[in-house]
Coordinates of C-alpha atoms and ligand atoms in Angstrom, one line a residue:
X11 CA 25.8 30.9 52.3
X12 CA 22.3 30.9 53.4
X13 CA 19.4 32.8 50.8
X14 CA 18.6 36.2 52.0
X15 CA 14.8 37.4 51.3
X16 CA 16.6 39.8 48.7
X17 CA 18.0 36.9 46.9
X18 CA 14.6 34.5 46.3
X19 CA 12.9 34.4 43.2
X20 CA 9.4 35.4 42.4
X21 CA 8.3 32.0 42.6
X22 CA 10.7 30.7 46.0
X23 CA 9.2 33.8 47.4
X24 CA 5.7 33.0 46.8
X25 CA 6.5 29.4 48.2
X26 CA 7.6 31.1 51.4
X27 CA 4.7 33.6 51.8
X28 CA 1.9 30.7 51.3
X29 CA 3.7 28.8 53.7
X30 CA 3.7 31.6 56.4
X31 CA 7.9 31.2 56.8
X32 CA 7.8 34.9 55.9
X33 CA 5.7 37.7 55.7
X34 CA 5.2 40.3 52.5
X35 CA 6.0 43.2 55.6
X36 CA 9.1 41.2 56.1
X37 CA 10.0 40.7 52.5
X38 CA 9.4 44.3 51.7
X39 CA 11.6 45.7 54.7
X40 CA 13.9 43.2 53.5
X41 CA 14.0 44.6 50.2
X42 CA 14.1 48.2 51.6
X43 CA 17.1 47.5 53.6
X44 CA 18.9 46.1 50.5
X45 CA 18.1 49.4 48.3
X46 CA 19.3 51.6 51.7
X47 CA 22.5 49.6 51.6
X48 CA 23.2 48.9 48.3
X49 CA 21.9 51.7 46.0
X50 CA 24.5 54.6 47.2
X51 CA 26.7 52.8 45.4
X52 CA 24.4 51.2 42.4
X53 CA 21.7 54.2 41.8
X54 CA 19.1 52.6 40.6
X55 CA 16.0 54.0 42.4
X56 CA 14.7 57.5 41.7
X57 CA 12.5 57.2 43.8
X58 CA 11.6 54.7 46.8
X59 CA 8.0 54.4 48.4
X60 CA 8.4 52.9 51.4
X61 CA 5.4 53.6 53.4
X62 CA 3.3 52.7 50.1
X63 CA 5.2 49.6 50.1
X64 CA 4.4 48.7 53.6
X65 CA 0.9 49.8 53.9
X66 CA 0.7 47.4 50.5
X67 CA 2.3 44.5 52.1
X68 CA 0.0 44.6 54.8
X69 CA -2.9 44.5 52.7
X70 CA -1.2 41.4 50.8
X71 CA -0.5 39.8 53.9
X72 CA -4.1 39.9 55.2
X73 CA -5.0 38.3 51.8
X74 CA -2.8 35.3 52.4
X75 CA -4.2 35.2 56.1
X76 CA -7.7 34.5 53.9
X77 CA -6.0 32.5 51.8
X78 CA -7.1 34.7 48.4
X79 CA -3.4 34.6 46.7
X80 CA -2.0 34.4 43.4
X81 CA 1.5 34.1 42.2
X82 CA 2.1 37.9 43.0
X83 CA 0.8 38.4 46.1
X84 CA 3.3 40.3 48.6
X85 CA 5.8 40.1 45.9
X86 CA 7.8 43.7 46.1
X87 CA 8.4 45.1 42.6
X88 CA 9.9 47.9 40.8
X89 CA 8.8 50.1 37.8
X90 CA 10.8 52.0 34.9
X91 CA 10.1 55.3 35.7
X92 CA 7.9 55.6 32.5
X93 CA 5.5 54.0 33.6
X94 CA 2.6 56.3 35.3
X95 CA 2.2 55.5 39.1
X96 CA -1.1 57.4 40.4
X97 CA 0.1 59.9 43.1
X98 CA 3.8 58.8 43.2
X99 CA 6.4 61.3 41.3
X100 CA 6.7 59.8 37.6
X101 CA 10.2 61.2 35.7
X102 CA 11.1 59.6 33.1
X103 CA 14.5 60.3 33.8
X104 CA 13.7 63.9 32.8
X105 CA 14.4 67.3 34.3
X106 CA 11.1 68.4 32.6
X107 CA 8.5 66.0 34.2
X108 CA 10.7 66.3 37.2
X109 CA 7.6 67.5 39.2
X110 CA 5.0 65.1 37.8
X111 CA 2.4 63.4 39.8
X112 CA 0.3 61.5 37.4
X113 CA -3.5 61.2 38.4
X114 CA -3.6 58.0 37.6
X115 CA -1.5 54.4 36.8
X116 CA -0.3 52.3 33.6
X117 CA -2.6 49.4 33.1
X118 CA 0.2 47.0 33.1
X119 CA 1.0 48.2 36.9
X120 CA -2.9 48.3 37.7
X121 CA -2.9 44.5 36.9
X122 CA 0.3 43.4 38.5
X123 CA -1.3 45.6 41.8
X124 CA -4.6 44.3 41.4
X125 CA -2.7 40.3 42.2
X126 CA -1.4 42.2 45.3
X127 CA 2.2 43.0 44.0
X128 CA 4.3 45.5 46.7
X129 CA 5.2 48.6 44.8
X130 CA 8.9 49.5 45.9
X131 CA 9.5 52.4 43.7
X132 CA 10.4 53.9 40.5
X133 CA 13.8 53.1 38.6
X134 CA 16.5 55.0 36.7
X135 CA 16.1 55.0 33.3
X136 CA 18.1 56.9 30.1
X137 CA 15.6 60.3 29.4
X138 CA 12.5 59.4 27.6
X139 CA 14.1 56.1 27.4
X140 CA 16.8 57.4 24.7
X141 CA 20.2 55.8 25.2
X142 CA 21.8 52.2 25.4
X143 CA 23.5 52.8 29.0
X144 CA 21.8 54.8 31.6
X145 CA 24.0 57.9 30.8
X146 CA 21.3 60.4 29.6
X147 CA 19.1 60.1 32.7
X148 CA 19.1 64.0 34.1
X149 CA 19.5 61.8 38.2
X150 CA 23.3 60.6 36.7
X151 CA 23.8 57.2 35.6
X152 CA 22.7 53.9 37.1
X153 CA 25.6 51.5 37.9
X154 CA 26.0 47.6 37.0
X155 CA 26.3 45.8 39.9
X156 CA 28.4 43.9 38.8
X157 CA 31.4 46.4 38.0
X158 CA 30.4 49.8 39.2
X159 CA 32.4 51.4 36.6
X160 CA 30.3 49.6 33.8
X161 CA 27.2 51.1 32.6
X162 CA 24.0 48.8 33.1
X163 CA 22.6 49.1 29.9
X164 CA 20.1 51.1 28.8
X165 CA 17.5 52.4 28.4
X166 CA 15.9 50.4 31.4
X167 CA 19.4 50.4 33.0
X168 CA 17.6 51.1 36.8
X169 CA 15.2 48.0 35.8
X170 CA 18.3 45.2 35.2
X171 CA 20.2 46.9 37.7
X172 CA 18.2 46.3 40.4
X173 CA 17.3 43.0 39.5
X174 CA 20.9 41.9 39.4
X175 CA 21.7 44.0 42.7
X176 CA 18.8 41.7 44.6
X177 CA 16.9 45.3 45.7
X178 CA 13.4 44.0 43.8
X179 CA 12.4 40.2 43.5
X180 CA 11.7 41.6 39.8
X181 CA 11.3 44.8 37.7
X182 CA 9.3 46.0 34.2
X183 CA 11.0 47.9 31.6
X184 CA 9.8 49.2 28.2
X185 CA 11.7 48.0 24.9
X186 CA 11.7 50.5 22.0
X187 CA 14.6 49.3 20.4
X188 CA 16.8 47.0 22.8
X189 CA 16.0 49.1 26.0
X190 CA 14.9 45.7 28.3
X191 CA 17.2 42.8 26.6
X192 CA 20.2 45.1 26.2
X193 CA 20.3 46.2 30.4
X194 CA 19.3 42.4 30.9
X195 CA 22.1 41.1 29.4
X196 CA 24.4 43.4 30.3
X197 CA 23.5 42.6 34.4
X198 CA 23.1 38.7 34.1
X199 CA 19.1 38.8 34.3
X200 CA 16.5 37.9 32.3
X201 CA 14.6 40.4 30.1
X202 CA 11.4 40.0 27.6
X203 CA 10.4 41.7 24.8
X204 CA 6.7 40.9 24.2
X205 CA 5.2 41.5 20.1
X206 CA 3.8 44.4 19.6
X207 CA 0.3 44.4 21.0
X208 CA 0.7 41.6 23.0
X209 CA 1.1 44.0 26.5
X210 CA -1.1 47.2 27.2
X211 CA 1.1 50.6 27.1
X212 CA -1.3 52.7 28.6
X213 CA -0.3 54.9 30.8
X214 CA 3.0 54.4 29.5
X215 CA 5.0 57.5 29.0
X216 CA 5.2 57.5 24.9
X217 CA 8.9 57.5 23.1
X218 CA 8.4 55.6 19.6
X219 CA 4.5 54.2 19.6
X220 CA 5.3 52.0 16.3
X221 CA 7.9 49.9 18.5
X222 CA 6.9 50.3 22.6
X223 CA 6.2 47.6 24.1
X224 CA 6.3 46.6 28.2
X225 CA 8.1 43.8 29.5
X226 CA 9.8 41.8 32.7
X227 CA 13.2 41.7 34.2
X228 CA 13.5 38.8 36.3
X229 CA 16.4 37.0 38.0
X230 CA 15.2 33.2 36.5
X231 CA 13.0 32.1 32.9
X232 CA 9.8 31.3 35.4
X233 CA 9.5 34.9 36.9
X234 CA 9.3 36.0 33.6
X235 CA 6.7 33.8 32.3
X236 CA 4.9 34.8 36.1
X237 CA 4.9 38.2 34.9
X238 CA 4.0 38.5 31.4
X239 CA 0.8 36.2 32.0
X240 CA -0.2 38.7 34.9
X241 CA 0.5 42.4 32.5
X242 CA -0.6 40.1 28.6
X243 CA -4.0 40.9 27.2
X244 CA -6.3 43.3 25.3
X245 CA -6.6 46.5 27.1
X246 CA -9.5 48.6 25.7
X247 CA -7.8 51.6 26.6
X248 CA -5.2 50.9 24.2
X249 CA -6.3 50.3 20.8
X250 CA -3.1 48.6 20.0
X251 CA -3.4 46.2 22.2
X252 CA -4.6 42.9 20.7
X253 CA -7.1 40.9 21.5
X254 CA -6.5 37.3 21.6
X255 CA -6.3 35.1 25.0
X256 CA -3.3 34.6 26.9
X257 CA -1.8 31.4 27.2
X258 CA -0.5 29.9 30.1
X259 CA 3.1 31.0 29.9
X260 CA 4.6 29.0 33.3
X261 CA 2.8 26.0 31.4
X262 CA 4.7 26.2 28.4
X263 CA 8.1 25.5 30.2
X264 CA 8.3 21.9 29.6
X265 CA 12.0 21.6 29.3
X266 CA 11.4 19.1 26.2
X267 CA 13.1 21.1 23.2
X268 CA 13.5 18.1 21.2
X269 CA 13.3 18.8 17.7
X270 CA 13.3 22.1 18.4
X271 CA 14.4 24.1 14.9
X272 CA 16.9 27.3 15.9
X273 CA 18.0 29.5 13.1
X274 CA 21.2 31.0 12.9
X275 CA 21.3 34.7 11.1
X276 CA 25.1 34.6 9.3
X277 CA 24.7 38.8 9.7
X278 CA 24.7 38.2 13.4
X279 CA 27.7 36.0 13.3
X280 CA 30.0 38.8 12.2
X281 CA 33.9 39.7 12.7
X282 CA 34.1 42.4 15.2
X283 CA 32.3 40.6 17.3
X284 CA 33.7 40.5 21.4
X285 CA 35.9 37.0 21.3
X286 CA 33.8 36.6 24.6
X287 CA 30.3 37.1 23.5
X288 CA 32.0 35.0 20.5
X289 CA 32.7 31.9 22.6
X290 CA 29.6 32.4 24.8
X291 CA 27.3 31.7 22.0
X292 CA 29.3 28.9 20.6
X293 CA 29.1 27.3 24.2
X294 CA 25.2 28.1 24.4
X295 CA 24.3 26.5 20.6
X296 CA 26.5 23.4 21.9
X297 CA 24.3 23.4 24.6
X298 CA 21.1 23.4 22.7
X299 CA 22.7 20.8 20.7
X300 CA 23.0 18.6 23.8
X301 CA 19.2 19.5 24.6
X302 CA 18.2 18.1 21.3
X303 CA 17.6 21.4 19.4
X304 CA 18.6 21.6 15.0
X305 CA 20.0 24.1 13.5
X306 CA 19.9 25.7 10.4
X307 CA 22.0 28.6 9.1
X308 CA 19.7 31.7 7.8
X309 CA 20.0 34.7 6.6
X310 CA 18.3 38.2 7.6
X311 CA 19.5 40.1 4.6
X312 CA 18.2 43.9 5.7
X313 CA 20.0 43.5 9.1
X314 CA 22.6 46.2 8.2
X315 CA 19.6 49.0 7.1
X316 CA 18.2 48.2 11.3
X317 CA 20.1 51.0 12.9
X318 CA 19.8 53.7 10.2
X319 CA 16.0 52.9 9.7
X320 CA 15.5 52.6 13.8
X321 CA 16.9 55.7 14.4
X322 CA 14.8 57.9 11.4
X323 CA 11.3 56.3 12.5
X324 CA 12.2 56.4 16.5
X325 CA 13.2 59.7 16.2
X326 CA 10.3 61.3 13.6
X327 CA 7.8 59.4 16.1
X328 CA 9.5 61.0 19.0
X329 CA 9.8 64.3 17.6
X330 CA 5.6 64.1 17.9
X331 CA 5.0 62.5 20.8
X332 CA 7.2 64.7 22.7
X333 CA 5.7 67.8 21.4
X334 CA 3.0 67.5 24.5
X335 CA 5.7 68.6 26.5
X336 CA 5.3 72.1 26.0
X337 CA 5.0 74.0 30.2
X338 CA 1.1 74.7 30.0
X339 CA -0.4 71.3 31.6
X340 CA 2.4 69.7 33.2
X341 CA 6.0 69.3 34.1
X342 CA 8.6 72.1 34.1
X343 CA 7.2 75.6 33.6
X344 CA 10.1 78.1 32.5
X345 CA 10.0 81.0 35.2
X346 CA 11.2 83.6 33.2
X347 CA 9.4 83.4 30.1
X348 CA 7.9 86.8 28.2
X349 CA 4.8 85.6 26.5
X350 CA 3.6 82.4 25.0
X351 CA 6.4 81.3 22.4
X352 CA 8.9 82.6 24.7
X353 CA 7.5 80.3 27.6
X354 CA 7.2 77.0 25.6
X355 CA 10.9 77.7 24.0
X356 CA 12.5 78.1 27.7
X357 CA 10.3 75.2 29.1
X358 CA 11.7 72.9 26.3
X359 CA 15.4 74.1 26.5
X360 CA 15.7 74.1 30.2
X361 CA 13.7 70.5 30.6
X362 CA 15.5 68.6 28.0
X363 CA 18.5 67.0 28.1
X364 CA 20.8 67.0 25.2
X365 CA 20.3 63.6 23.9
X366 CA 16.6 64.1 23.6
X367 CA 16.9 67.9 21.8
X368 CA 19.5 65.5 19.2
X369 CA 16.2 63.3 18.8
X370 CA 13.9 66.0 18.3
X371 CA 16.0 67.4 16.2
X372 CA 16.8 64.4 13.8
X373 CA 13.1 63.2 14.0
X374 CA 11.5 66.7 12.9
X375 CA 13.9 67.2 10.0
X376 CA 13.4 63.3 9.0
X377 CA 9.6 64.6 8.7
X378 CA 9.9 68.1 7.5
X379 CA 8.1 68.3 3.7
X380 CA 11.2 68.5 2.0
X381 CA 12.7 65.8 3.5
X382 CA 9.7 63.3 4.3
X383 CA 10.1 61.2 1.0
X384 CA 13.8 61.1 1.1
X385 CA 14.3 60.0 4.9
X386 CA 10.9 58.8 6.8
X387 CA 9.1 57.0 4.0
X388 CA 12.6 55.5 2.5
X389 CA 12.6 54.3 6.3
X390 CA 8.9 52.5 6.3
X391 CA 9.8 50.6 3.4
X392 CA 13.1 49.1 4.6
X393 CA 11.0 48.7 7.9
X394 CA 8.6 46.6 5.3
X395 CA 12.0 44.3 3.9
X396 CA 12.9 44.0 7.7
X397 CA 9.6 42.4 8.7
X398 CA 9.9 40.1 5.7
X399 CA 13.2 38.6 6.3
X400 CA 11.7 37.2 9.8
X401 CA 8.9 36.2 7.8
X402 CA 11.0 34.3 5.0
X403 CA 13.3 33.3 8.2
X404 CA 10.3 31.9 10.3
X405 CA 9.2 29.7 7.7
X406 CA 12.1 27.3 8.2
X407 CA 12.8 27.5 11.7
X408 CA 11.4 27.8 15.4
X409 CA 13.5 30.8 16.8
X410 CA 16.7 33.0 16.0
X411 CA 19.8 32.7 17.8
X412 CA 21.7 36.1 18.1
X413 CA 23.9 37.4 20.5
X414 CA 22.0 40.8 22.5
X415 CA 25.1 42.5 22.6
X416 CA 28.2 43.1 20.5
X417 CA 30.3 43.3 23.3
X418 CA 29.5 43.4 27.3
X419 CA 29.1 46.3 29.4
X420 CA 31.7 49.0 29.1
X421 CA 32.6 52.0 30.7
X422 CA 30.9 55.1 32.1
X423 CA 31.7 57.2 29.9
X424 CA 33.7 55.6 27.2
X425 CA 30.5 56.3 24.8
X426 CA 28.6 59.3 25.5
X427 CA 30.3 61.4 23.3
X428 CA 30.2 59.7 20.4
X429 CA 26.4 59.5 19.7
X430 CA 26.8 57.3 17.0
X431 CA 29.0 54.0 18.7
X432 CA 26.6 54.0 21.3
X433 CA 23.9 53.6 18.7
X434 CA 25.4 51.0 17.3
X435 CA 25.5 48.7 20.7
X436 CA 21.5 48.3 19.2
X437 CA 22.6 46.2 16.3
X438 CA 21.1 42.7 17.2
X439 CA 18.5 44.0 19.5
X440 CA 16.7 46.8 16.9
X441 CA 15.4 44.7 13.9
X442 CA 12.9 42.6 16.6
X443 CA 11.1 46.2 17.7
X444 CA 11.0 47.0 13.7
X445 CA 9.8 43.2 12.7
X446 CA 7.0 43.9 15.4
X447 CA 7.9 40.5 16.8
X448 CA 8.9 39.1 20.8
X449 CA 12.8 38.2 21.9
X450 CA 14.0 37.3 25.2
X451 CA 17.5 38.0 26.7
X452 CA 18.5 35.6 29.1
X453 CA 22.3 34.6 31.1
X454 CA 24.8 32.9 28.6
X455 CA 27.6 33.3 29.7
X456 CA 30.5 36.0 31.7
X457 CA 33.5 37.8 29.9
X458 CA 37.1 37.0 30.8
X459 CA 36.5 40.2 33.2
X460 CA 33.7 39.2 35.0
X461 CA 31.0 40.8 33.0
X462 CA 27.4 39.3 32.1
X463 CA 27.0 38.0 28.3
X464 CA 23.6 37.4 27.2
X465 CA 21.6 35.4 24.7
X466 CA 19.0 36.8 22.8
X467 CA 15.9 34.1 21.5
X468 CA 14.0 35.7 18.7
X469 CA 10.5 34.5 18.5
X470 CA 7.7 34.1 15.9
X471 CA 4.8 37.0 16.5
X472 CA 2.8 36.3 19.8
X473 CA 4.7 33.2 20.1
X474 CA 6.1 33.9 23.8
X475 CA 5.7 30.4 24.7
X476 CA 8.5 29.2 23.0
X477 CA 11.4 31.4 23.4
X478 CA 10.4 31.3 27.6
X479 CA 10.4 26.8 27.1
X480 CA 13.9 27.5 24.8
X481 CA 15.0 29.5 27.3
X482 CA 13.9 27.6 30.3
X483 CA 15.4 24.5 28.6
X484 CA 18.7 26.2 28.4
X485 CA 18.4 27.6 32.2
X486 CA 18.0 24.3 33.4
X487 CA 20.8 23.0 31.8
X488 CA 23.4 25.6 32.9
X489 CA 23.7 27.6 36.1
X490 CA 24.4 31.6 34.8
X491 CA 21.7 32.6 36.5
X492 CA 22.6 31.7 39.8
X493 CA 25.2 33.8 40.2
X494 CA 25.0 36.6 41.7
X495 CA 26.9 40.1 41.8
X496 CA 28.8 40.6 45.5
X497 CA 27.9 44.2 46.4
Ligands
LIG518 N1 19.0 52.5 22.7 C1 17.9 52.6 21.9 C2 17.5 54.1 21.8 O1 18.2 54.9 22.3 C3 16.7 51.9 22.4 C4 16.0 52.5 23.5 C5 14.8 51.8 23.9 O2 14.6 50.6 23.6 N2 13.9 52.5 24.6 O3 16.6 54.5 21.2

C-alpha cells in the first residue's frame, strides 16, 4: 500500500517538506480531508481550524522556500482542548466554557507555533480532564479507532485518538493522573508523561496543579523526543516550571541498552491482570532481554494507597481550581438567575457535568475543617511514602516496567456508571503523577481481539532521556507501531 501524507511521521514528513516532494498546504489539506472523512465516525475534533491551518501552512512553507526550518516546520498538529488557543473556542470538554475564546495561548503551543507547527484544531477530551475514557466530555464520547465501540481512553481520549486515526501527524495531551499514557495505550501510540516541572502549563486550563503536566502523542519514540525538546524548559510565567537546560532528546536514542537495569514492581504483576496485557509484557521483558537489558524484581510497597490518595488530593485541588468558574468573567452565564448567589448556583449547575459536580463534591468535603486532618493531610503523607518507594526503587535500577493498563480498551458504556471501576483503570498509571516523576506509554503488543496493549517505562525525575532510548530500543526491535487502525 503506498504512505498517504496522513500516515508519515513527524520526522518522514519533515524529510518530505525539506525536500520540496510536498508542501505544508498539501499536508495540511491532507490532513483536513482525513478528519472530514474519518471523524463522523471517530469524534475526535471539537473543533477544526481550517483556514487558520492554511493561512499557517503558507506561512511555513515560505519559511522552507528561505530555507529557515526546524523539525516542526509545516507539521499539522492537534491540541487537548485544555490548552488555551488565542482567539480559537477553548472547551475543555465543558458545557460551561462552551463559549470561551481565550485572549491568549498556552506557552507550550506558543513554542511548538513559534517552530512553524500547523494548528489543525482542538480535541475531545473527558470534562476538565476527569475520566479514564472520553465518556464525561459534554460533545459525547470520542471513539478508538481501532474498535469504534471501544472507548479511547481518557482523559486525552481526542489526543490518542487522532493520532491512531492518522487525522494529525501528532497531538499534546495533559497527564494528571494517567490522562496521556492511558489513551496512548489504549490506541497503539506513543504517549509521555514529562516530571513535574519539566514542561510549562501556562495557559493550561488547571484540574490538579500538584500533578499536571503537558505531554506528546506521537505515532513513533522519535516524534516524541521531537516534541518534548520543542515544549521542555523553564517558563517564567510558570513558577513551577524548572529551570535546568534541556537535553537533546532525539540524541539520546542510541538504541544501545546494554546493561540497561529495569526493575520489575511485584504489585504491578498482580492476578486479575488481562491474560493479554499478561502475555504482552512477558513478550516485551523477553525482548529487552534480547536487547541486553537486567532485571531486577522490586517492590513499590504504597502502590495499593495510589488510587484512594489520587482521588482525595485531585479532587480537594480541583474543588479550588474550579471555583473560578463562577458566570461573572467568563463561560456560561445562567439566564435566569435572581441575584448574585442565585446566578453563580445556576451557572455552576447548568455548566457542569455530573462527573465534575462528584469531584467538587468529594474534593470540598476532603478539605472542609472537620474533615481536613482525617482525609487530605492523611493523603499528603501517603503521597510522601509513594514518592519514597520510587526513591528506594531508583536506587537499584534504571526504569520500571509496568503495564499502563489493567486490561485494554473496553466498551462505551460498560463503565460509566460505576464511578469507582473506572477509577480503578488508573492503577499503574497514578503513583508516577503522585511520585512527581516522567513515564512513557508506548505499543507492546494487541489483545486476542484486536485491541492496542501498551507498555508503560517509569523514569527517574527529569530523566526523559532514558525511558525515550528504552523505548526507542524496544521500537526498533519490534514493529507494533506500524500498524495502523483501517478506518
Ligand atoms: N482518569 C484520571 C482522573 O479521572 C486521570 C485524569 C487525568 O490524568 N487528567 O482523574
Amino acid at each position: 500500500m503506498p504512505m498517504e501524507i496522513f500516515d508519515l511521521t513527524i520526522h518522514e514528513l519533515h524529510d518530505k517538506l525539506e525536500s520540496k516532494e510536498v508542501s505544508s498546504v498539501e499536508a495540511t489539506r491532507a490532513m483536513l480531508a482525513r478528519i472530514e472523512a474519518t471523524d463522523p465516525k471517530i469524534g475526535s475534533f471539537i473543533t477544526v481550524t481550517k483556514e487558520q491551518a492554511l493561512a499557517d501552512a503558507e506561512v511555513a512553507d515560505r519559511c522552507i522556500a528561505d530555507g529557515k526550518t526546524g523539525m516542526l516546520t509545516g507539521i499539522p498538529l492537534a491540541l487537548k482542548d485544555i490548552f488555551l488557543t488565542e482567539g480559537v473556542r477553548t472547551t475543555c470538554g465543558s458545557r460551561i466554557l462552551h463559549n470561551f475564546i481565550p485572549p491568549y495561548s498556552a506557552t507550550s503551543w506558543e513554542k511548538l507555533k513559534g517552530q512553524g507547527a500547523v494548528l489543525l484544531g482542538k480535541l475531545n477530551q473527558d470534562e476538565f480532564a476527569m475520566g479514564s475514557s472520553n465518556e464525561s466530555s459534554c460533545f459525547g464520547p470520542s471513539r478508538n479507532p481501532w474498535n469504534t465501540e471501544c472507548i479511547p481512553g481518557g482523559s486525552s481520549g481526542g489526543s490518542a485518538a487522532a493520532v491512531a486515526a492518522r487525522q494529525a501527524t501528532a497531538t499534546l495531551g495533559t497527564d494528571t493522573g494517567g490522562s496521556i499514557r492511558q489513551p496512548a495505550s489504549h490506541c497503539g501510540c506513543v504517549g509521555l508523561k514529562p516530571t513535574y516541572g519539566r514542561v510549562s502549563r501556562y495557559g493550561v486550563i488547571a484540574y490538579a496543579s500538584s500533578l499536571d503536566q503537558v505531554g506528546p502523542l506521537t505515532r513513533d519514540v522519535t516524534d516524541c523526543a521531537v516534541i518534548l525538546g520543542a515544549i521542555a524548559g523553564h517558563d517564567p510565567k510558570d513558577s513551577t516550571s524548572v529551570d535546568a537546560p534541556v537535553p537533546d532528546y532525539k540524541a539520546a536514542l542510541t538504541g544501545n541498552i546494554k546493561g540497561l537495569r529495569i526493575g520489575l514492581p511485584k504489585e504491578y504483576f498482580i492476578e486479575g491482570l488481562d491474560p493479554d496485557v499478561q502475555k504482552t509484557m512477558a513478550q516485551a521483558i523477553e525482548t529487552y532481554r534480547k536487547l541486553g537489558a537486567d532485571f531486577v524484581d522490586i517492590s513499590l510497597p504504597h502502590t495499593d494507597f495510589a488510587v484512594a490518595t489520587y482521588y482525595l488530593i485531585a479532587t480537594a485541588e480541583a474543588s479550588s481550581n474550579l471555583a473560578r468558574y463562577d458566570g461573572v468573567r467568563f463561560g456560561h452565564r445562567s439566564p435566569q438567575a435572581d441575584g448574585l448567589i442565585d446566578m453563580m448556583t445556576k451557572s455552576r449547575s447548568e455548566g457542569f457535568g455530573l462527573e465534575v459536580k462528584r469531584r467538587i463534591m468529594i474534593g470540598t468535603y476532603a478539605l472542609s475543617s472537620g474533615y481536613y486532618d482525617a482525609y487530605y493531610v492523611k493523603a499528603q503523607k501517603v503521597r510522601t511514602l509513594i514518592m519514597h518507594d520510587f526513591i528506594r526503587a531508583f536506587e537499584e535500577v534504571d526504569v520500571i516496567l509496568t503495564p499502563v493498563a489493567p486490561t485494554p480498551a473496553f466498551k462505551i458504556g460498560e463503565k460509566i456508571n460505576d464511578p469507582l471501576q473506572m477509577y480503578l483503570s488508573d492503577i499503574f498509571t497514578i503513583p508516577v503523577n503522585l511520585a512527581g516523576t516522567c513515564a512513557i506509554a508506548l505499543p507492546a503488543g494487541f489483545s486476542a481481539n484486536g485491541l492496542p496493549i501498551g507498555l508503560q517505562l517509569i523514569g527517574k525525575p527529569f530523566n526523559e532521556e532514558t525511558i525515550l532510548r528504552a523505548a526507542h530500543a524496544f521500537e526498533q526491535a519490534t514493529d507494533w507501531h506500524n500498524r495502523k487502525a483501517e478506518l
